[in-house]
Amino acid sequence: MAESSGNNNADMAFPSPYLRNPVPFFNSGDDELAYTHLQGSPPSVQQSREGLPLLDEKKVRAAVAELLVFGFKGTSLNRHARSLISMGAGGVILFARNVQDPEQVARLSADLKRKAGNRSLMIMVDQEGGYVQRLGPPFTVIPHARTVGETGDVHAAAAVASVIGKELRAVNIDMNLAPVLDVDMNLRSTVVGKRSFGVNSSLVSEFGYAFIRGLQREGVAACAKHYPGHGDVVTDSHLDIPLLPHGLKHLMEVELPPFSRAVDADVAALMVAHLNVPCFYGESMNWRPASMSKGAIDHLRNVLQFEGVVLADCLEMGAIVRHFSIEEAAVEAILAGVDMLLVSHTKKRQVAVINALVREVLLGRIPFTRIEEACSRIAALKHTYVRFPPPQSDRFEENFWRARVQTIGCKEHHDLMADIVHQAAVESLW
């Protein structure tokens, strides 16, 4: 497998204009913030205790809800989605269950955003390529990351990401939960496999860098995953907590360089995985997965110097629900330094997360400054990448949108993917 050493050239390939934020569309109808008191929590704080500033529950609830990314079933704006948006959720994750065709996805994303009124709502999806792409045909079929890595050409990663970015932007999606930056180095593991660019840390680093630049050049935020590295474990975190037993020296030589390179690429967000990584909590018996570990997040912030949004992998995965209550996991993740929480399926759990965080802030166990810090990072990301939908009455914008949707799955995109698959096949013969 050929390995590329020229990473900076990836920025010069496949040029496209960077989309700046349009003038926001303000919904004339203000959505009333819906909330309910959590049983056992104080209603609203009436007086300061120990010199702490007074906190208003409605203000706290609005800020806390911004940290939640929720998922729902259905292909249109339904009661579940309306309810969570009215509570103030900051983002929505789409799955194949939400998809019929490009025009429907574009309408759904726009309707979700319009429901949020003048509040910015981020829409995200897993569109990695290979067997993890939620938007199937007629969207362009994207090859596995491993196939892209086998070309030996970082420009292939930039080109793939550019196509994905164009098609996501056409349907009003703001963030792609990609690329996978795990180094697939464990032959016994089937957890990551072809989702990884390769078995070499340097190759994964450079291909990840090019992918991020190509995607974000199209105005779509990248979220690199799964920090600190899911490639050398044998347990799937969808089922239980995997163990990553290596010391910090090994991690800094193998697992972490791709994430460091992602920071160099100015990646918008990083997803932290539910991995047991002993080197981040030392001799303490009170171990927590990386997604709930202050040591893991501190390393990301202080050593890798990442300043963007840290997103925890879904809290409904087996790695969490088999060992923790979802409320406990949410609280500890935020205290550890995570900014956004994925709760992808169940409304009851999504509401429970909001209620638990509100309770802990009002009781003083989570400093409100920690919530404000997370909201500030989320706001900065949204300012750069989230687009408000145009007014439905704007004929020009409607025609412009339809023209963009028509480019999805076009011959140019299909031909480019075919060329990349062919190039990978040729390289594998050498």
Short mmCIF file of C-alpha atoms in Angstrom, two decimals:
data_model
loop_
_atom_site.label_atom_id
_atom_site.label_comp_id
_atom_site.label_asym_id
_atom_site.label_seq_id
_atom_site.Cartn_x
_atom_site.Cartn_y
_atom_site.Cartn_z
CA MET A 1 0.00 0.00 0.00
CA ALA A 2 1.53 3.30 -1.04
CA GLU A 3 1.74 5.96 1.64
CA SER A 4 1.50 9.68 0.98
CA SER A 5 3.76 12.20 2.67
CA GLY A 6 2.41 15.38 1.12
CA ASN A 7 -0.45 16.57 3.26
CA ASN A 8 -0.52 20.27 2.45
CA ASN A 9 -1.30 19.69 -1.21
CA ALA A 10 -4.67 18.31 -0.18
CA ASP A 11 -5.82 21.87 0.50
CA MET A 12 -5.07 22.93 -3.07
CA ALA A 13 -6.93 20.08 -4.73
CA PHE A 14 -10.64 20.18 -5.57
CA PRO A 15 -11.04 23.91 -4.83
CA SER A 16 -14.51 25.17 -4.01
CA PRO A 17 -15.83 28.43 -2.53
CA TYR A 18 -16.33 28.50 1.21
CA LEU A 19 -19.93 29.20 2.08
CA ARG A 20 -20.37 32.09 4.49
CA ASN A 21 -23.37 32.38 6.77
CA PRO A 22 -26.43 33.88 5.04
CA VAL A 23 -28.64 36.38 6.82
CA PRO A 24 -30.59 34.27 9.33
CA PHE A 25 -34.27 33.63 8.74
CA PHE A 26 -36.23 34.56 11.83
CA ASN A 27 -39.46 32.72 12.49
CA SER A 28 -42.16 35.18 13.49
CA GLY A 29 -43.70 32.67 15.87
CA ASP A 30 -41.76 32.38 19.13
CA ASP A 31 -41.78 28.85 20.51
CA GLU A 32 -42.46 28.81 24.22
CA LEU A 33 -39.78 26.94 26.11
CA ALA A 34 -41.38 23.77 27.39
CA TYR A 35 -40.11 22.24 30.59
CA THR A 36 -41.20 20.33 33.64
CA HIS A 37 -39.76 20.30 37.14
CA LEU A 38 -37.71 17.24 38.00
CA GLN A 39 -39.16 15.50 41.02
CA GLY A 40 -36.92 16.04 44.01
CA SER A 41 -35.13 19.07 42.55
CA PRO A 42 -35.63 22.60 43.86
CA PRO A 43 -38.11 24.65 41.80
CA SER A 44 -36.10 27.79 41.13
CA VAL A 45 -33.28 29.17 43.25
CA GLN A 46 -34.66 32.01 45.37
CA GLN A 47 -31.54 32.98 47.26
CA SER A 48 -27.80 32.67 46.99
CA ARG A 49 -26.06 30.04 49.09
CA GLU A 50 -22.42 30.46 50.08
CA GLY A 51 -22.03 33.46 47.80
CA LEU A 52 -23.07 31.60 44.64
CA PRO A 53 -24.92 33.68 42.04
CA LEU A 54 -28.66 33.27 41.79
CA LEU A 55 -29.77 30.92 39.05
CA ASP A 56 -33.10 30.98 37.31
CA GLU A 57 -34.37 27.51 36.41
CA LYS A 58 -35.74 28.55 33.04
CA LYS A 59 -32.39 30.06 32.06
CA VAL A 60 -30.53 26.96 33.27
CA ARG A 61 -32.89 24.64 31.44
CA ALA A 62 -32.49 26.53 28.16
CA ALA A 63 -28.69 26.43 28.44
CA VAL A 64 -28.57 22.76 29.44
CA ALA A 65 -30.88 21.68 26.60
CA GLU A 66 -28.46 23.22 24.10
CA LEU A 67 -26.01 20.45 25.03
CA LEU A 68 -28.36 17.67 23.85
CA VAL A 69 -28.38 16.07 20.41
CA PHE A 70 -31.45 13.86 19.98
CA GLY A 71 -32.69 11.35 17.44
CA PHE A 72 -36.23 10.28 16.60
CA LYS A 73 -38.15 7.89 14.35
CA GLY A 74 -39.99 9.16 11.30
CA THR A 75 -39.50 10.96 8.02
CA SER A 76 -41.25 14.20 8.93
CA LEU A 77 -41.42 16.64 11.81
CA ASN A 78 -43.41 14.69 14.40
CA ARG A 79 -44.51 15.06 18.01
CA HIS A 80 -41.27 13.64 19.41
CA ALA A 81 -39.11 16.07 17.42
CA ARG A 82 -41.35 19.05 18.12
CA SER A 83 -41.23 18.35 21.85
CA LEU A 84 -37.43 18.12 22.09
CA ILE A 85 -36.91 21.21 19.92
CA SER A 86 -39.38 23.13 22.10
CA MET A 87 -37.33 22.10 25.12
CA GLY A 88 -34.33 23.75 23.48
CA ALA A 89 -32.27 20.79 22.20
CA GLY A 90 -29.18 22.01 20.36
CA GLY A 91 -28.97 19.35 17.66
CA VAL A 92 -30.65 16.49 15.82
CA ILE A 93 -29.02 13.32 14.49
CA LEU A 94 -30.59 11.65 11.45
CA PHE A 95 -30.46 7.92 10.66
CA ALA A 96 -31.65 5.79 7.74
CA ARG A 97 -35.02 5.59 9.51
CA ASN A 98 -35.47 9.31 8.76
CA VAL A 99 -34.63 9.07 5.05
CA GLN A 100 -36.76 8.52 1.95
CA ASP A 101 -35.14 10.61 -0.79
CA PRO A 102 -33.03 13.79 -1.11
CA GLU A 103 -35.95 16.22 -1.36
CA GLN A 104 -37.62 14.69 1.70
CA VAL A 105 -34.38 14.91 3.74
CA ALA A 106 -33.94 18.53 2.72
CA ARG A 107 -37.53 19.35 3.71
CA LEU A 108 -37.22 17.47 7.01
CA SER A 109 -33.99 19.28 7.94
CA ALA A 110 -35.50 22.64 7.02
CA ASP A 111 -38.69 21.92 8.98
CA LEU A 112 -36.67 20.93 12.05
CA LYS A 113 -34.73 24.18 11.85
CA ARG A 114 -37.85 26.28 11.29
CA LYS A 115 -39.42 24.71 14.36
CA ALA A 116 -36.50 26.09 16.38
CA GLY A 117 -37.45 29.62 15.28
CA ASN A 118 -34.65 32.13 15.68
CA ARG A 119 -32.58 29.59 17.61
CA SER A 120 -29.87 27.79 15.64
CA LEU A 121 -30.42 24.02 15.38
CA MET A 122 -27.61 21.75 14.13
CA ILE A 123 -28.47 18.72 11.96
CA MET A 124 -25.93 15.90 11.82
CA VAL A 125 -25.55 12.44 10.30
CA ASP A 126 -23.09 9.53 10.02
CA GLN A 127 -22.05 9.59 6.35
CA GLU A 128 -18.64 7.92 6.53
CA GLY A 129 -18.87 5.76 3.42
CA GLY A 130 -18.86 1.98 3.07
CA TYR A 131 -21.32 0.29 5.40
CA VAL A 132 -21.86 3.42 7.50
CA GLN A 133 -23.77 5.85 5.31
CA ARG A 134 -27.25 6.77 6.47
CA LEU A 135 -28.12 8.47 3.18
CA GLY A 136 -28.32 5.70 0.59
CA PRO A 137 -29.00 5.87 -3.16
CA PRO A 138 -29.81 8.12 -4.96
CA PHE A 139 -27.16 9.83 -2.81
CA THR A 140 -23.72 8.99 -4.16
CA VAL A 141 -22.45 5.65 -2.85
CA ILE A 142 -19.19 6.35 -1.03
CA PRO A 143 -16.47 3.66 -0.81
CA HIS A 144 -15.07 2.42 2.49
CA ALA A 145 -12.43 4.62 4.08
CA ARG A 146 -10.07 1.64 3.73
CA THR A 147 -10.56 1.72 -0.05
CA VAL A 148 -9.75 5.43 -0.07
CA GLY A 149 -6.62 4.79 1.99
CA GLU A 150 -5.52 2.05 -0.39
CA THR A 151 -5.22 4.60 -3.21
CA GLY A 152 -2.16 5.98 -1.43
CA ASP A 153 -3.31 9.47 -2.49
CA VAL A 154 -4.56 11.94 0.12
CA HIS A 155 -6.28 13.89 -2.66
CA ALA A 156 -8.71 10.98 -2.96
CA ALA A 157 -9.79 11.57 0.65
CA ALA A 158 -10.27 15.29 -0.03
CA ALA A 159 -12.31 14.50 -3.16
CA VAL A 160 -14.57 11.99 -1.38
CA ALA A 161 -15.17 14.45 1.45
CA SER A 162 -15.94 17.23 -1.01
CA VAL A 163 -18.66 15.12 -2.66
CA ILE A 164 -20.13 14.20 0.72
CA GLY A 165 -20.04 17.84 1.78
CA LYS A 166 -21.80 19.09 -1.35
CA GLU A 167 -24.59 16.52 -0.97
CA LEU A 168 -25.08 17.10 2.77
CA ARG A 169 -25.18 20.86 2.32
CA ALA A 170 -27.79 20.42 -0.44
CA VAL A 171 -30.14 18.74 2.06
CA ASN A 172 -29.57 21.22 4.92
CA ILE A 173 -27.29 18.96 7.00
CA ASP A 174 -24.61 20.85 8.93
CA MET A 175 -22.28 18.21 10.39
CA ASN A 176 -20.91 14.85 9.30
CA LEU A 177 -19.87 12.49 12.10
CA ALA A 178 -16.73 11.55 10.19
CA PRO A 179 -13.92 10.80 9.55
CA VAL A 180 -13.07 7.69 11.57
CA LEU A 181 -9.52 8.24 12.82
CA ASP A 182 -9.08 4.87 14.52
CA VAL A 183 -5.96 2.97 13.47
CA ASP A 184 -7.08 -0.55 12.56
CA MET A 185 -4.10 -2.37 14.05
CA ASN A 186 -5.71 -5.29 15.90
CA LEU A 187 -6.15 -8.30 13.63
CA ARG A 188 -8.50 -9.93 16.17
CA SER A 189 -10.89 -6.99 16.07
CA THR A 190 -13.81 -6.51 13.73
CA VAL A 191 -15.04 -3.36 15.47
CA VAL A 192 -13.54 -0.77 13.10
CA GLY A 193 -12.25 -2.68 10.07
CA LYS A 194 -12.84 -0.95 6.74
CA ARG A 195 -14.18 2.17 8.45
CA SER A 196 -10.52 3.06 9.08
CA PHE A 197 -8.23 4.50 6.41
CA GLY A 198 -5.61 1.91 7.31
CA VAL A 199 -3.38 0.08 9.76
CA ASN A 200 -0.69 2.76 9.88
CA SER A 201 -0.97 5.77 12.19
CA SER A 202 0.80 8.12 9.78
CA LEU A 203 -1.46 7.14 6.87
CA VAL A 204 -4.63 7.54 8.95
CA SER A 205 -3.37 10.93 10.13
CA GLU A 206 -2.78 12.33 6.64
CA PHE A 207 -5.92 10.89 5.05
CA GLY A 208 -7.97 12.14 7.99
CA TYR A 209 -6.46 15.60 7.60
CA ALA A 210 -7.33 15.71 3.90
CA PHE A 211 -10.88 14.43 4.52
CA ILE A 212 -11.53 17.10 7.15
CA ARG A 213 -10.24 19.88 4.91
CA GLY A 214 -12.26 18.64 1.95
CA LEU A 215 -15.48 18.38 3.95
CA GLN A 216 -15.20 21.68 5.81
CA ARG A 217 -14.28 23.50 2.61
CA GLU A 218 -17.83 22.71 1.50
CA GLY A 219 -19.28 24.36 4.60
CA VAL A 220 -20.05 21.13 6.48
CA ALA A 221 -18.53 20.56 9.92
CA ALA A 222 -16.43 17.43 10.46
CA CYS A 223 -16.56 15.44 13.70
CA ALA A 224 -13.52 13.15 13.94
CA LYS A 225 -13.96 9.95 15.93
CA HIS A 226 -13.50 7.87 18.12
CA TYR A 227 -11.07 9.59 20.51
CA PRO A 228 -8.76 8.34 21.97
CA GLY A 229 -8.82 5.46 19.45
CA HIS A 230 -11.11 2.47 18.92
CA GLY A 231 -8.82 0.51 16.60
CA ASP A 232 -6.98 -1.74 19.04
CA VAL A 233 -9.89 -3.12 21.06
CA VAL A 234 -11.88 -6.33 20.62
CA THR A 235 -15.18 -5.29 22.25
CA ASP A 236 -17.76 -3.21 20.43
CA SER A 237 -18.84 -0.25 22.58
CA HIS A 238 -22.36 -0.66 21.19
CA LEU A 239 -22.43 -3.79 23.39
CA ASP A 240 -20.09 -3.14 26.33
CA ILE A 241 -17.08 -1.09 27.43
CA PRO A 242 -13.91 -1.98 25.49
CA LEU A 243 -10.53 -1.92 27.22
CA LEU A 244 -7.67 0.07 25.66
CA PRO A 245 -4.87 -1.14 27.96
CA HIS A 246 -1.87 0.74 26.54
CA GLY A 247 0.16 3.32 28.39
CA LEU A 248 0.19 6.98 27.40
CA LYS A 249 3.48 6.62 25.53
CA HIS A 250 1.94 4.01 23.21
CA LEU A 251 -1.18 6.12 22.73
CA MET A 252 0.90 9.16 21.79
CA GLU A 253 2.82 7.11 19.23
CA VAL A 254 -0.10 5.20 17.65
CA GLU A 255 -3.69 6.13 18.59
CA LEU A 256 -3.42 9.87 19.19
CA PRO A 257 -1.45 11.24 16.16
CA PRO A 258 -4.51 11.13 13.86
CA PHE A 259 -6.46 13.24 16.37
CA SER A 260 -3.56 15.64 16.73
CA ARG A 261 -3.50 15.99 12.94
CA ALA A 262 -7.26 16.60 12.99
CA VAL A 263 -6.64 19.51 15.34
CA ASP A 264 -4.09 20.83 12.82
CA ALA A 265 -6.87 20.63 10.19
CA ASP A 266 -9.07 22.84 12.40
CA VAL A 267 -11.65 20.08 12.82
CA ALA A 268 -14.93 21.47 14.16
CA ALA A 269 -15.65 18.67 16.63
CA LEU A 270 -14.22 15.48 18.10
CA MET A 271 -16.26 12.53 19.32
CA VAL A 272 -15.03 10.80 22.45
CA ALA A 273 -15.71 7.08 22.78
CA HIS A 274 -16.91 4.94 25.68
CA LEU A 275 -13.52 3.24 26.17
CA ASN A 276 -11.87 2.10 29.38
CA VAL A 277 -8.42 3.76 29.14
CA PRO A 278 -6.54 3.18 32.42
CA CYS A 279 -3.66 5.51 31.59
CA PHE A 280 -6.05 8.47 31.91
CA TYR A 281 -7.09 7.77 35.50
CA GLY A 282 -3.90 6.30 37.00
CA GLU A 283 -4.19 4.11 40.07
CA SER A 284 -7.72 5.21 40.94
CA MET A 285 -10.21 2.37 41.30
CA ASN A 286 -13.00 4.80 40.41
CA TRP A 287 -12.55 4.23 36.70
CA ARG A 288 -14.78 5.82 34.08
CA PRO A 289 -14.90 5.49 30.28
CA ALA A 290 -13.06 8.17 28.31
CA SER A 291 -16.38 9.90 27.62
CA MET A 292 -16.77 10.48 31.37
CA SER A 293 -13.07 10.92 32.20
CA LYS A 294 -11.65 14.34 33.03
CA GLY A 295 -8.15 12.97 32.38
CA ALA A 296 -9.09 12.00 28.82
CA ILE A 297 -10.74 15.33 28.04
CA ASP A 298 -7.95 17.32 29.75
CA HIS A 299 -5.41 15.56 27.53
CA LEU A 300 -7.44 16.51 24.48
CA ARG A 301 -7.61 20.14 25.58
CA ASN A 302 -4.21 20.68 27.18
CA VAL A 303 -1.89 18.40 25.20
CA LEU A 304 -3.55 18.15 21.78
CA GLN A 305 -4.70 21.78 22.17
CA PHE A 306 -8.20 21.15 20.81
CA GLU A 307 -10.48 24.16 21.27
CA GLY A 308 -13.61 22.96 19.45
CA VAL A 309 -16.69 21.00 20.50
CA VAL A 310 -16.25 17.65 22.27
CA LEU A 311 -19.18 15.34 21.56
CA ALA A 312 -19.79 12.15 23.56
CA ASP A 313 -20.81 9.06 21.61
CA CYS A 314 -24.42 7.98 22.11
CA LEU A 315 -25.33 7.48 25.76
CA GLU A 316 -27.77 4.72 24.84
CA MET A 317 -24.97 2.37 23.77
CA GLY A 318 -24.36 -0.82 25.71
CA ALA A 319 -21.07 0.51 27.09
CA ILE A 320 -23.08 3.05 29.08
CA VAL A 321 -26.46 1.49 29.86
CA ARG A 322 -24.94 -1.79 31.10
CA HIS A 323 -22.91 0.02 33.77
CA PHE A 324 -24.44 3.43 34.49
CA SER A 325 -27.76 5.18 34.56
CA ILE A 326 -28.05 7.54 31.61
CA GLU A 327 -28.49 10.45 34.03
CA GLU A 328 -25.25 9.58 35.84
CA ALA A 329 -23.38 9.25 32.55
CA ALA A 330 -24.63 12.61 31.30
CA VAL A 331 -23.69 14.44 34.49
CA GLU A 332 -20.23 12.90 34.70
CA ALA A 333 -19.55 13.53 31.00
CA ILE A 334 -20.35 17.23 31.36
CA LEU A 335 -18.26 17.50 34.54
CA ALA A 336 -15.39 15.79 32.68
CA GLY A 337 -15.47 18.49 29.99
CA VAL A 338 -17.74 17.08 27.25
CA ASP A 339 -19.77 19.79 25.46
CA MET A 340 -22.54 17.87 23.68
CA LEU A 341 -24.31 14.61 24.44
CA LEU A 342 -25.81 12.23 21.89
CA VAL A 343 -29.01 10.47 22.97
CA SER A 344 -30.10 9.00 19.68
CA HIS A 345 -33.32 7.08 20.21
CA THR A 346 -35.54 7.31 23.28
CA LYS A 347 -37.52 10.41 24.22
CA LYS A 348 -37.81 9.35 27.87
CA ARG A 349 -34.02 9.15 28.17
CA GLN A 350 -33.51 12.41 26.30
CA VAL A 351 -35.80 14.26 28.72
CA ALA A 352 -34.16 12.49 31.67
CA VAL A 353 -30.74 13.78 30.61
CA ILE A 354 -31.99 17.38 30.47
CA ASN A 355 -33.72 17.05 33.85
CA ALA A 356 -30.68 15.48 35.51
CA LEU A 357 -28.33 18.20 34.29
CA VAL A 358 -30.73 20.96 35.35
CA ARG A 359 -31.04 19.42 38.82
CA GLU A 360 -27.27 19.15 39.27
CA VAL A 361 -26.70 22.75 38.16
CA LEU A 362 -29.39 24.09 40.49
CA LEU A 363 -27.93 22.07 43.37
CA GLY A 364 -24.48 23.47 42.62
CA ARG A 365 -22.88 20.13 41.71
CA ILE A 366 -22.28 21.24 38.13
CA PRO A 367 -20.99 24.83 37.98
CA PHE A 368 -23.12 26.90 35.64
CA THR A 369 -19.86 28.22 34.20
CA ARG A 370 -19.21 24.69 32.84
CA ILE A 371 -22.55 24.84 30.98
CA GLU A 372 -21.77 28.33 29.68
CA GLU A 373 -18.36 27.16 28.48
CA ALA A 374 -19.94 24.32 26.50
CA CYS A 375 -22.63 26.61 25.08
CA SER A 376 -19.97 29.08 23.97
CA ARG A 377 -18.10 26.40 21.99
CA ILE A 378 -21.34 25.13 20.45
CA ALA A 379 -22.34 28.68 19.47
CA ALA A 380 -18.99 29.25 17.76
CA LEU A 381 -19.36 26.03 15.75
CA LYS A 382 -22.93 26.88 14.78
CA HIS A 383 -21.96 30.39 13.72
CA THR A 384 -19.52 28.90 11.22
CA TYR A 385 -21.41 25.88 9.91
CA VAL A 386 -25.14 25.95 10.66
CA ARG A 387 -27.40 27.51 8.03
CA PHE A 388 -30.90 28.81 8.61
CA PRO A 389 -33.39 27.62 5.97
CA PRO A 390 -34.64 30.30 3.56
CA PRO A 391 -38.20 31.62 3.81
CA GLN A 392 -40.60 29.22 2.14
CA SER A 393 -42.08 32.07 0.11
CA ASP A 394 -38.73 32.96 -1.51
CA ARG A 395 -39.06 31.64 -5.08
CA PHE A 396 -35.41 32.35 -5.97
CA GLU A 397 -34.08 30.42 -2.97
CA GLU A 398 -36.52 27.58 -3.64
CA ASN A 399 -35.24 27.23 -7.22
CA PHE A 400 -31.63 27.48 -6.05
CA TRP A 401 -32.22 24.72 -3.51
CA ARG A 402 -33.89 22.45 -6.07
CA ALA A 403 -30.94 22.91 -8.42
CA ARG A 404 -28.53 21.85 -5.66
CA VAL A 405 -30.60 18.79 -4.79
CA GLN A 406 -30.49 17.75 -8.45
CA THR A 407 -26.68 17.44 -8.24
CA ILE A 408 -26.99 14.65 -5.64
CA GLY A 409 -25.84 11.35 -7.13
CA CYS A 410 -24.85 13.04 -10.38
CA LYS A 411 -22.62 11.35 -12.98
CA GLU A 412 -19.62 13.46 -11.99
CA HIS A 413 -19.84 12.23 -8.40
CA HIS A 414 -20.36 8.60 -9.41
CA ASP A 415 -17.45 8.73 -11.87
CA LEU A 416 -15.16 10.16 -9.21
CA MET A 417 -16.00 7.35 -6.78
CA ALA A 418 -15.45 4.77 -9.54
CA ASP A 419 -12.04 6.27 -10.31
CA ILE A 420 -11.05 6.06 -6.64
CA VAL A 421 -12.13 2.41 -6.38
CA HIS A 422 -10.19 1.63 -9.56
CA GLN A 423 -7.09 3.43 -8.28
CA ALA A 424 -7.25 1.48 -5.01
CA ALA A 425 -7.52 -1.81 -6.94
CA VAL A 426 -4.50 -0.92 -9.08
CA GLU A 427 -2.41 0.07 -6.05
CA SER A 428 -3.27 -3.19 -4.29
CA LEU A 429 -1.65 -5.14 -7.14
CA TRP A 430 1.76 -3.63 -6.42
#
